[in-house]
Every structure is written in C-alpha cells, then in structure tokens.
Amino acid sequence: MMRRPVMLICALAVMVTALSGCWSRKELGDLAVAIGLGIDRTDKGYRVTVQIVAPSLAAASSGGSGGPPALVVDTEAATIMEALRKLTTKLPRKIYLSHLSMLLLDEAMAKDGIRKPLDFLFRDHEVRPDFDVAIVRDGSAYDALSIMTPLERLPARDLYDSLNGSQKNWAPTSAVRLLDLMKWFDLDGQEAVLTGLHLVGNLEKGKTKENVESINSPLKFEYRGIGVMKDDVLLGWLNENDSKAYNYVTGKVKSTVGKVDCPDKAGTFVMEVLQAKSRIIPKLHNGQPSATVKITIEANIAEVECSLDLNNREVLDMMKTQAAKRTQELIAGGIRKVQSDFGVDIFGFGTKFHKKYPAYWASKHNQWNEEFSKMDVKVVMDYTIKGRGRIVNPPLKEEEP
C-alpha cells in the first residue's frame, strides 16, 4: 500500500524539476546584445566602444521608418571590465557579449601588447571566442565601429563578412579569431598575426546616413596588410605580396588571382587559383636547420592580354612555368622579408621541428626565432593548369611579323 504514494511523490518531484527552467537564463529584454567591440589605449586606461543591436530600431528599419539598427556607446576606465560595467550608466541593460562578430584594437595598444587587455575576454564564461580580431591602422576602434556601411545594416557584421570574404577570394588578409590568438599565445614555434583595417575618406560624413545614401560613400573601410606579432606585441606590417605569401605557406589560400608576364611576348596573363595546398618539410643537417615548403596549386587561365595560342601544348607549358616561377618568387620573397625584417616565425616552421626533432627542439626552442631568421628555406612548386576558360584564344589582333 505504501508503494503507490512513494511512486506518486517521485513523479511529482520529476515534474517540478522539469518545469523549473534554466536557472541561469537571461531574458532578451534585459540585455544589450553586442555585435562589435572596440578597444583604444588612452591616458585613463582604455576607451571601450560597443556596437549594440537595437531590436526595435532594426524592426522599424525593415518597415521603412529609417531608424538605425545598431547603436554605438563608449566609455573610459582603467580596465576593460570596469569600462563594460560603467556602460550601464549610459544604457538600461547589461552588455551581452556572446554574439560578438568583430573585435577591433587600435594600433597603439597593439604595439604595447594585447594579452593583458584581452585577459577578460579569455576568462569571461559568456564570451564565445569565435569572433574575428583586427587592428585599426592610423585610426581608432571607436571611429571604425561608428561608421555606417551600405551593404549590411549591422556595420560590425559587414566588417566580419568582408574580412572572411577577402581571405577566401583574394588572400592578402587573414581572418584571425580570438580562439586562434589564445592558441598562439601558448604555442611554441609559431607567432601570431592580425590583419590591419584602414578607414579611407571623410570620417565625419562616414558616421551619418549620407554614407549609405550616396552611390559613392564618403567613407569606406579597407583591410590592408597582415601585422606581424612577437608574443602579443605588434612589430610591423607585411605588404600585399608578403601577406599573400604568408597565407600560401600556412595553407590559408582558398582562391586568389595573380598577374604573370606573357612568355616571349609583351603583355600579361592572369591565373585564377582554384586550390592551393602547402607542406612544410623540416630538415636537420649537422645541427643546422633548414626547410622545404612544397606548394601544390591548381589554377585556371582567367585573362590573357597578349597573343598566345592556347591550343599549343608548348605555349601552355611555358605559361605554367611562368606562373609557377612568379608564385615561387612571391612566396620565397615573403619568407625572406619576415626573416630579415622581423626575425620571428609566423609560418609555423618551429612546430614542424618540434614534432620531427624533439631533442633538437628541446635545446633550441628558447632561441628559435633567432634560428629561424638565418635558416635556409627552399620553395618548391607543383603547378597545374586545369582550364582555359570559355574561349580558347583571346580575341586580340595578331601581331605583325
């Protein structure tokens, strides 16, 4: 007889537990959802800027009332965490960072070191480290987050999409997530990189509706150059070609294009890279390190500005040789540039030596950047032309004999 009441009590207990909900839930109406975060170094410590989704204004914008779908607020404090909490004096809601798309840092702070100011992002349980990080060159993170962009209603999302799209289709940029930085800071044998962001044009007009209502926006943003880090300090910038070389070596090139001189004729042709793979092969001879970088590329002929017979196998072979030579020179030059000008291993050669030669690495890992700066690196190309496009030969007038 006692069994039935006991079973009933257990069933009620289970139901009460199921109906209790999530103890740590947060109502959307109590939060200010941040999609962009900017940090600038100031005399007081840090200027923290947050770009926040405005749900009511976003709905109004889609209905045609013209309100901006995002708000930008900023404040200064001695630490990042204090600044974020201080923002509640300007907002009726607590900042919620779980939906960040973009983190922007000013160049001055990057040259001082970014590990300490980013400590709160590494620790905070609400932060998901899957957003991108970039450095604002010759400007402030506040200004970069304050501009209005024509293609996306949420500017921080436009910054995120452009960075990832340029890495995928052009290659001289690198989309680095906070998670990547966390790994690099604890990794022996490879230093970090971050892409630079430029603001080009009229800054004041860029913060108004005129920037999205004009066919030629007064202010535009442009990702330009990869920044070389040593530990958490920015040393300097790579140009476009050297940035592309970095992405080739590290296997980040998905697609890109490159101009090549025509063989034995005036003019150029353009190759569209469809696929690129890289492999770093470390070598140790008499205690001296060296390495071979093997690059495998499949590409299409995308544009031809000289008279070439693309039906001729010998011509195609010459074009392949020219394209392979041009790419090999670009990559080798980029590696030498990093070795001579910065002396830090951003490519990950050290991680390969660590894996293949653990005894050598144990004795040299504290001096690895010095070893890398004088190490011989050979670049080997395996280049294949897959296609010639919809037409075979260019519609150009034949040259007079």
Coordinates of C-alpha atoms in Angstrom, one line a residue:
M1 CA 0.0 0.0 0.0
M2 CA 2.9 2.3 0.7
R3 CA 4.4 1.8 -2.8
R4 CA 1.8 3.8 -4.6
P5 CA 2.3 7.1 -2.6
V6 CA 6.0 6.8 -2.9
M7 CA 5.8 6.5 -6.7
L8 CA 3.4 9.5 -6.8
I9 CA 5.8 11.6 -4.8
C10 CA 8.8 10.7 -7.1
A11 CA 6.7 11.5 -10.2
L12 CA 5.8 14.9 -8.8
A13 CA 9.4 15.6 -8.0
V14 CA 10.5 14.8 -11.6
M15 CA 7.7 17.1 -12.9
V16 CA 8.8 20.0 -10.7
T17 CA 12.4 19.6 -11.8
A18 CA 11.4 19.7 -15.5
L19 CA 9.3 22.8 -15.0
S20 CA 12.0 24.8 -13.2
G21 CA 13.6 26.0 -16.4
C22 CA 17.2 27.1 -16.8
W23 CA 18.5 28.7 -13.6
S24 CA 21.0 30.9 -15.4
R25 CA 18.7 32.1 -18.2
K26 CA 18.7 35.8 -19.2
E27 CA 15.7 37.5 -20.8
L28 CA 16.5 39.2 -24.1
G29 CA 14.7 42.4 -22.8
D30 CA 17.2 42.7 -20.0
L31 CA 20.3 42.6 -22.3
A32 CA 22.1 44.8 -24.8
V33 CA 23.4 42.4 -27.4
A34 CA 26.8 43.5 -28.6
I35 CA 28.0 42.6 -32.2
G36 CA 31.1 44.7 -32.3
L37 CA 33.7 45.6 -29.6
G38 CA 36.5 48.2 -29.9
I39 CA 39.4 48.9 -27.5
D40 CA 41.6 52.0 -27.7
R41 CA 44.5 52.9 -25.5
T42 CA 44.0 56.3 -23.6
D43 CA 45.6 58.2 -20.8
K44 CA 43.0 57.0 -18.4
G45 CA 43.5 53.3 -19.4
Y46 CA 41.1 52.1 -22.2
R47 CA 38.3 53.5 -24.2
V48 CA 35.8 50.7 -24.8
T49 CA 33.3 51.0 -27.6
V50 CA 30.4 48.7 -28.1
Q51 CA 28.2 48.4 -31.2
I52 CA 24.8 47.1 -30.0
V53 CA 21.9 45.6 -31.9
A54 CA 18.7 47.7 -31.4
P55 CA 15.9 45.2 -31.9
S56 CA 13.1 47.8 -32.1
L57 CA 15.0 50.0 -34.4
A58 CA 16.0 47.0 -36.6
A59 CA 12.4 46.1 -37.0
A60 CA 11.5 49.7 -37.7
S61 CA 14.3 49.9 -40.3
S62 CA 12.9 46.9 -42.2
G63 CA 9.5 48.5 -42.1
G64 CA 10.9 51.7 -43.7
S65 CA 10.9 54.1 -40.8
G66 CA 14.6 54.8 -41.3
G67 CA 16.0 54.2 -37.8
P68 CA 19.5 52.8 -37.4
P69 CA 19.5 49.1 -36.5
A70 CA 22.6 49.5 -34.2
L71 CA 23.8 51.9 -31.5
V72 CA 27.3 52.8 -30.6
V73 CA 28.2 53.7 -27.0
D74 CA 31.6 54.2 -25.4
T75 CA 33.3 55.0 -22.1
E76 CA 36.7 55.1 -20.5
A77 CA 38.1 53.3 -17.5
A78 CA 41.4 51.9 -16.1
T79 CA 40.4 48.3 -17.1
I80 CA 38.2 46.7 -19.8
M81 CA 35.9 45.1 -17.3
E82 CA 35.3 48.3 -15.4
A83 CA 34.6 50.1 -18.7
L84 CA 32.0 47.5 -19.7
R85 CA 30.2 47.8 -16.4
K86 CA 30.5 51.6 -16.5
L87 CA 28.5 51.5 -19.7
T88 CA 25.4 50.7 -17.7
T89 CA 25.4 54.4 -16.8
K90 CA 24.5 55.1 -20.4
L91 CA 22.4 52.0 -21.1
P92 CA 19.4 50.5 -19.3
R93 CA 20.7 47.0 -20.0
K94 CA 23.8 44.9 -19.3
I95 CA 26.2 44.3 -22.2
Y96 CA 25.9 40.7 -23.5
L97 CA 29.0 39.6 -25.4
S98 CA 28.0 36.1 -26.6
H99 CA 27.1 37.3 -30.1
L100 CA 30.2 39.3 -31.0
S101 CA 31.2 39.3 -34.7
M102 CA 34.2 41.6 -34.5
L103 CA 36.8 42.9 -32.1
L104 CA 38.9 45.9 -33.2
L105 CA 42.1 47.1 -31.4
D106 CA 43.9 50.3 -32.1
E107 CA 47.5 50.2 -33.3
A108 CA 49.0 51.9 -30.3
M109 CA 47.6 49.3 -27.9
A110 CA 48.8 46.5 -30.2
K111 CA 52.3 47.9 -30.1
D112 CA 52.2 47.9 -26.3
G113 CA 50.8 44.3 -26.1
I114 CA 47.4 42.9 -26.3
R115 CA 47.5 40.0 -23.9
K116 CA 46.6 42.0 -20.7
P117 CA 43.7 44.0 -22.1
L118 CA 42.2 40.9 -23.7
D119 CA 42.5 38.8 -20.5
F120 CA 38.9 39.4 -19.6
L121 CA 37.7 38.0 -22.9
F122 CA 39.8 34.9 -22.4
R123 CA 38.2 34.4 -18.9
D124 CA 34.6 35.5 -19.3
H125 CA 32.3 32.5 -19.4
E126 CA 29.7 34.4 -21.5
V127 CA 32.2 35.1 -24.3
R128 CA 32.4 32.7 -27.2
P129 CA 35.9 33.0 -28.8
D130 CA 34.7 32.6 -32.4
F131 CA 34.7 36.2 -33.5
D132 CA 37.4 37.9 -35.6
V133 CA 40.1 40.3 -34.3
A134 CA 41.7 43.0 -36.4
I135 CA 43.9 46.1 -35.8
V136 CA 42.8 49.6 -36.8
R137 CA 45.8 51.2 -38.6
D138 CA 46.2 55.0 -38.3
G139 CA 42.8 55.4 -36.6
S140 CA 40.7 54.4 -33.6
A141 CA 38.5 51.4 -33.0
Y142 CA 35.8 53.9 -31.9
D143 CA 35.8 55.5 -35.3
A144 CA 35.8 52.2 -37.1
L145 CA 32.7 51.0 -35.2
S146 CA 30.9 54.3 -35.7
I147 CA 30.8 54.3 -39.5
M148 CA 27.6 53.3 -41.4
T149 CA 28.0 50.7 -44.1
P150 CA 25.8 50.4 -47.2
L151 CA 25.7 46.6 -47.7
E152 CA 24.9 45.4 -44.2
R153 CA 22.5 47.1 -41.7
L154 CA 24.8 46.0 -38.9
P155 CA 28.2 47.5 -39.6
A156 CA 30.2 45.0 -37.4
R157 CA 28.7 42.2 -39.5
D158 CA 29.9 44.0 -42.7
L159 CA 33.4 44.2 -41.2
Y160 CA 33.3 40.4 -40.4
D161 CA 31.9 39.4 -43.8
S162 CA 34.5 41.5 -45.7
L163 CA 37.4 40.1 -43.7
N164 CA 36.4 36.5 -44.3
G165 CA 35.5 37.1 -47.9
S166 CA 38.8 38.8 -48.7
Q167 CA 40.8 35.9 -47.2
K168 CA 38.7 33.4 -49.1
N169 CA 38.8 35.1 -52.5
W170 CA 41.8 37.4 -52.5
A171 CA 44.3 36.1 -49.9
P172 CA 46.4 39.0 -48.6
T173 CA 44.3 39.1 -45.4
S174 CA 43.9 36.7 -42.5
A175 CA 40.7 36.2 -40.6
V176 CA 42.0 35.5 -37.1
R177 CA 39.6 34.5 -34.3
L178 CA 40.1 35.1 -30.6
L179 CA 40.4 31.4 -30.3
D180 CA 43.4 31.4 -32.7
L181 CA 45.1 34.1 -30.5
M182 CA 44.5 32.0 -27.4
K183 CA 46.2 29.1 -29.1
W184 CA 49.1 31.1 -30.5
F185 CA 49.9 32.7 -27.1
D186 CA 50.6 29.2 -25.7
L187 CA 52.2 27.7 -28.8
D188 CA 56.0 27.2 -29.2
G189 CA 57.2 27.6 -32.7
Q190 CA 54.7 30.0 -34.3
E191 CA 53.9 33.6 -33.6
A192 CA 50.6 35.4 -34.1
V193 CA 49.4 37.6 -36.9
L194 CA 46.5 40.1 -37.2
T195 CA 45.0 41.9 -40.2
G196 CA 45.0 45.7 -40.5
L197 CA 41.9 47.8 -41.1
H198 CA 42.1 51.3 -42.8
L199 CA 39.4 54.0 -42.9
V200 CA 39.5 55.8 -46.2
G201 CA 37.7 59.1 -46.8
N202 CA 35.7 61.6 -44.8
L203 CA 35.4 60.4 -41.2
E204 CA 32.6 62.7 -40.1
K205 CA 30.4 62.0 -43.1
G206 CA 31.0 58.3 -42.6
K207 CA 29.1 58.4 -39.3
T208 CA 26.0 59.8 -40.9
K209 CA 23.2 58.5 -43.2
E210 CA 25.0 60.2 -46.1
N211 CA 27.5 57.3 -46.1
V212 CA 24.7 54.8 -47.0
E213 CA 22.6 57.1 -49.2
S214 CA 25.4 58.1 -51.6
I215 CA 26.3 55.9 -54.5
N216 CA 30.0 56.7 -53.7
S217 CA 30.2 56.5 -49.9
P218 CA 32.3 59.4 -48.4
L219 CA 34.0 56.9 -46.0
K220 CA 35.0 53.3 -46.7
F221 CA 36.9 50.7 -44.8
E222 CA 39.6 48.6 -46.4
Y223 CA 41.6 45.6 -45.0
R224 CA 45.2 46.1 -45.8
G225 CA 48.3 44.1 -44.7
I226 CA 49.0 41.4 -42.1
G227 CA 50.5 42.5 -38.9
V228 CA 53.5 40.5 -37.5
M229 CA 53.4 39.8 -33.8
K230 CA 56.1 38.7 -31.3
D231 CA 54.3 37.1 -28.4
D232 CA 51.5 39.7 -28.0
V233 CA 53.3 42.8 -29.4
L234 CA 52.8 44.2 -32.9
L235 CA 56.2 44.6 -34.7
G236 CA 55.1 45.9 -38.1
W237 CA 53.2 45.2 -41.3
L238 CA 53.6 43.0 -44.4
N239 CA 52.7 44.4 -47.8
E240 CA 50.1 42.8 -50.1
N241 CA 52.5 40.3 -51.7
D242 CA 54.2 39.3 -48.5
S243 CA 50.8 38.9 -46.8
K244 CA 49.7 36.6 -49.6
A245 CA 53.0 34.6 -49.2
Y246 CA 52.1 34.1 -45.6
N247 CA 48.8 32.6 -46.5
Y248 CA 50.3 30.3 -49.1
V249 CA 52.8 28.9 -46.6
T250 CA 50.3 28.4 -43.9
G251 CA 47.7 26.8 -46.2
K252 CA 45.1 29.5 -45.9
V253 CA 44.7 30.3 -49.6
K254 CA 41.4 29.2 -50.8
S255 CA 41.3 31.2 -54.1
T256 CA 43.1 34.2 -55.5
V257 CA 44.4 35.6 -58.7
G258 CA 47.9 36.6 -59.9
K259 CA 49.3 38.5 -62.8
V260 CA 52.1 36.9 -64.8
D261 CA 54.3 38.2 -67.7
C262 CA 53.5 36.5 -71.0
P263 CA 56.2 34.2 -72.3
D264 CA 58.3 35.7 -75.1
K265 CA 55.6 38.4 -75.7
A266 CA 54.7 41.8 -74.4
G267 CA 51.7 41.8 -72.1
T268 CA 50.4 39.8 -69.2
F269 CA 48.0 37.0 -68.3
V270 CA 46.1 36.3 -65.1
M271 CA 45.8 32.9 -63.3
E272 CA 42.9 32.1 -61.0
V273 CA 44.0 29.8 -58.2
L274 CA 41.3 27.2 -57.6
Q275 CA 43.1 25.2 -55.0
A276 CA 46.4 25.6 -53.1
K277 CA 48.0 23.2 -50.6
S278 CA 51.2 23.6 -48.7
R279 CA 53.5 21.3 -46.8
I280 CA 56.5 22.3 -44.7
I281 CA 59.3 19.7 -44.6
P282 CA 61.9 20.4 -41.8
K283 CA 65.5 19.2 -42.2
L284 CA 68.4 19.0 -39.8
H285 CA 71.9 18.5 -41.1
N286 CA 74.9 18.7 -38.7
G287 CA 72.8 20.5 -36.2
Q288 CA 71.7 23.2 -38.7
P289 CA 68.0 23.6 -39.5
S290 CA 66.6 24.1 -43.0
A291 CA 63.2 23.6 -44.6
T292 CA 61.4 23.0 -47.8
V293 CA 58.0 24.4 -48.5
K294 CA 56.1 22.4 -51.1
I295 CA 53.2 24.3 -52.7
T296 CA 50.7 22.5 -54.9
I297 CA 48.4 24.7 -57.0
E298 CA 45.6 24.1 -59.4
A299 CA 44.6 27.1 -61.5
N300 CA 42.6 28.3 -64.5
I301 CA 43.7 30.8 -67.1
A302 CA 41.4 33.8 -66.2
E303 CA 42.6 36.6 -68.5
V304 CA 45.0 37.0 -71.4
E305 CA 46.3 40.3 -72.7
C306 CA 48.8 39.0 -75.3
S307 CA 48.6 36.9 -78.5
L308 CA 49.1 33.3 -77.4
D309 CA 47.9 30.1 -79.0
L310 CA 46.3 28.3 -76.1
N311 CA 45.8 25.3 -78.3
N312 CA 49.5 24.8 -78.3
R313 CA 50.8 22.5 -75.6
E314 CA 54.2 24.1 -75.6
V315 CA 52.6 27.5 -75.0
L316 CA 50.6 26.2 -72.1
D317 CA 53.7 24.6 -70.6
M318 CA 55.5 27.9 -70.9
M319 CA 52.6 29.7 -69.2
K320 CA 52.6 27.1 -66.4
T321 CA 56.4 27.6 -65.9
Q322 CA 56.0 31.4 -65.8
A323 CA 53.1 31.2 -63.3
A324 CA 54.9 28.7 -61.1
K325 CA 58.1 30.9 -61.2
R326 CA 56.1 34.0 -60.3
T327 CA 54.4 32.3 -57.4
Q328 CA 57.6 30.7 -56.2
E329 CA 59.3 34.1 -56.2
L330 CA 56.4 35.7 -54.3
I331 CA 56.4 33.1 -51.6
A332 CA 60.2 32.9 -51.2
G333 CA 60.4 36.7 -51.1
G334 CA 57.7 36.9 -48.4
I335 CA 59.6 34.4 -46.2
R336 CA 62.9 36.3 -46.6
K337 CA 61.1 39.5 -45.7
V338 CA 59.8 38.1 -42.5
Q339 CA 63.2 36.6 -41.7
S340 CA 65.2 39.8 -42.3
D341 CA 62.9 42.5 -41.2
F342 CA 61.1 40.9 -38.2
G343 CA 63.1 37.8 -37.2
V344 CA 60.0 35.9 -35.9
D345 CA 58.5 32.6 -37.2
I346 CA 54.8 33.4 -38.1
F347 CA 54.7 30.4 -40.5
G348 CA 55.0 27.6 -38.1
F349 CA 58.3 26.1 -39.1
G350 CA 59.1 25.7 -35.4
T351 CA 56.1 23.5 -34.8
K352 CA 57.3 21.1 -37.5
F353 CA 60.8 20.9 -36.0
H354 CA 59.2 20.3 -32.6
K355 CA 57.3 17.3 -33.9
K356 CA 60.1 15.8 -36.0
Y357 CA 63.2 16.6 -34.0
P358 CA 62.1 16.8 -30.3
A359 CA 65.7 16.6 -28.9
Y360 CA 66.9 19.5 -31.1
W361 CA 63.8 21.5 -30.2
A362 CA 64.3 21.0 -26.5
S363 CA 67.7 22.6 -26.8
K364 CA 66.8 25.4 -29.2
H365 CA 63.1 26.4 -28.6
N366 CA 64.1 29.4 -26.5
Q367 CA 66.2 30.7 -29.3
W368 CA 64.0 29.5 -32.2
N369 CA 63.3 32.9 -33.7
E370 CA 67.0 33.5 -34.0
E371 CA 67.5 30.1 -35.6
F372 CA 64.5 30.8 -38.0
S373 CA 65.9 34.2 -39.1
K374 CA 69.0 32.7 -40.5
M375 CA 67.6 29.3 -41.7
D376 CA 67.7 28.4 -45.4
V377 CA 64.2 27.8 -46.8
K378 CA 63.5 26.4 -50.2
V379 CA 60.2 26.8 -52.0
V380 CA 59.2 24.0 -54.5
M381 CA 56.2 24.4 -56.8
D382 CA 53.8 21.8 -58.3
Y383 CA 51.7 23.9 -60.6
T384 CA 48.8 22.6 -62.8
I385 CA 46.7 24.5 -65.3
K386 CA 43.2 23.0 -65.2
G387 CA 41.3 25.1 -67.7
R388 CA 41.5 27.9 -70.3
G389 CA 38.1 29.5 -69.8
R390 CA 35.0 29.6 -72.0
I391 CA 37.1 30.8 -75.0
V392 CA 40.4 29.2 -76.0
N393 CA 42.3 32.0 -77.6
P394 CA 42.0 35.7 -76.8
P395 CA 40.1 38.0 -79.3
L396 CA 43.2 40.0 -80.0
K397 CA 44.6 41.2 -83.3
E398 CA 47.5 39.1 -84.4
E399 CA 50.9 40.9 -84.2
E400 CA 52.6 41.8 -87.4
P401 CA 55.6 39.6 -88.3

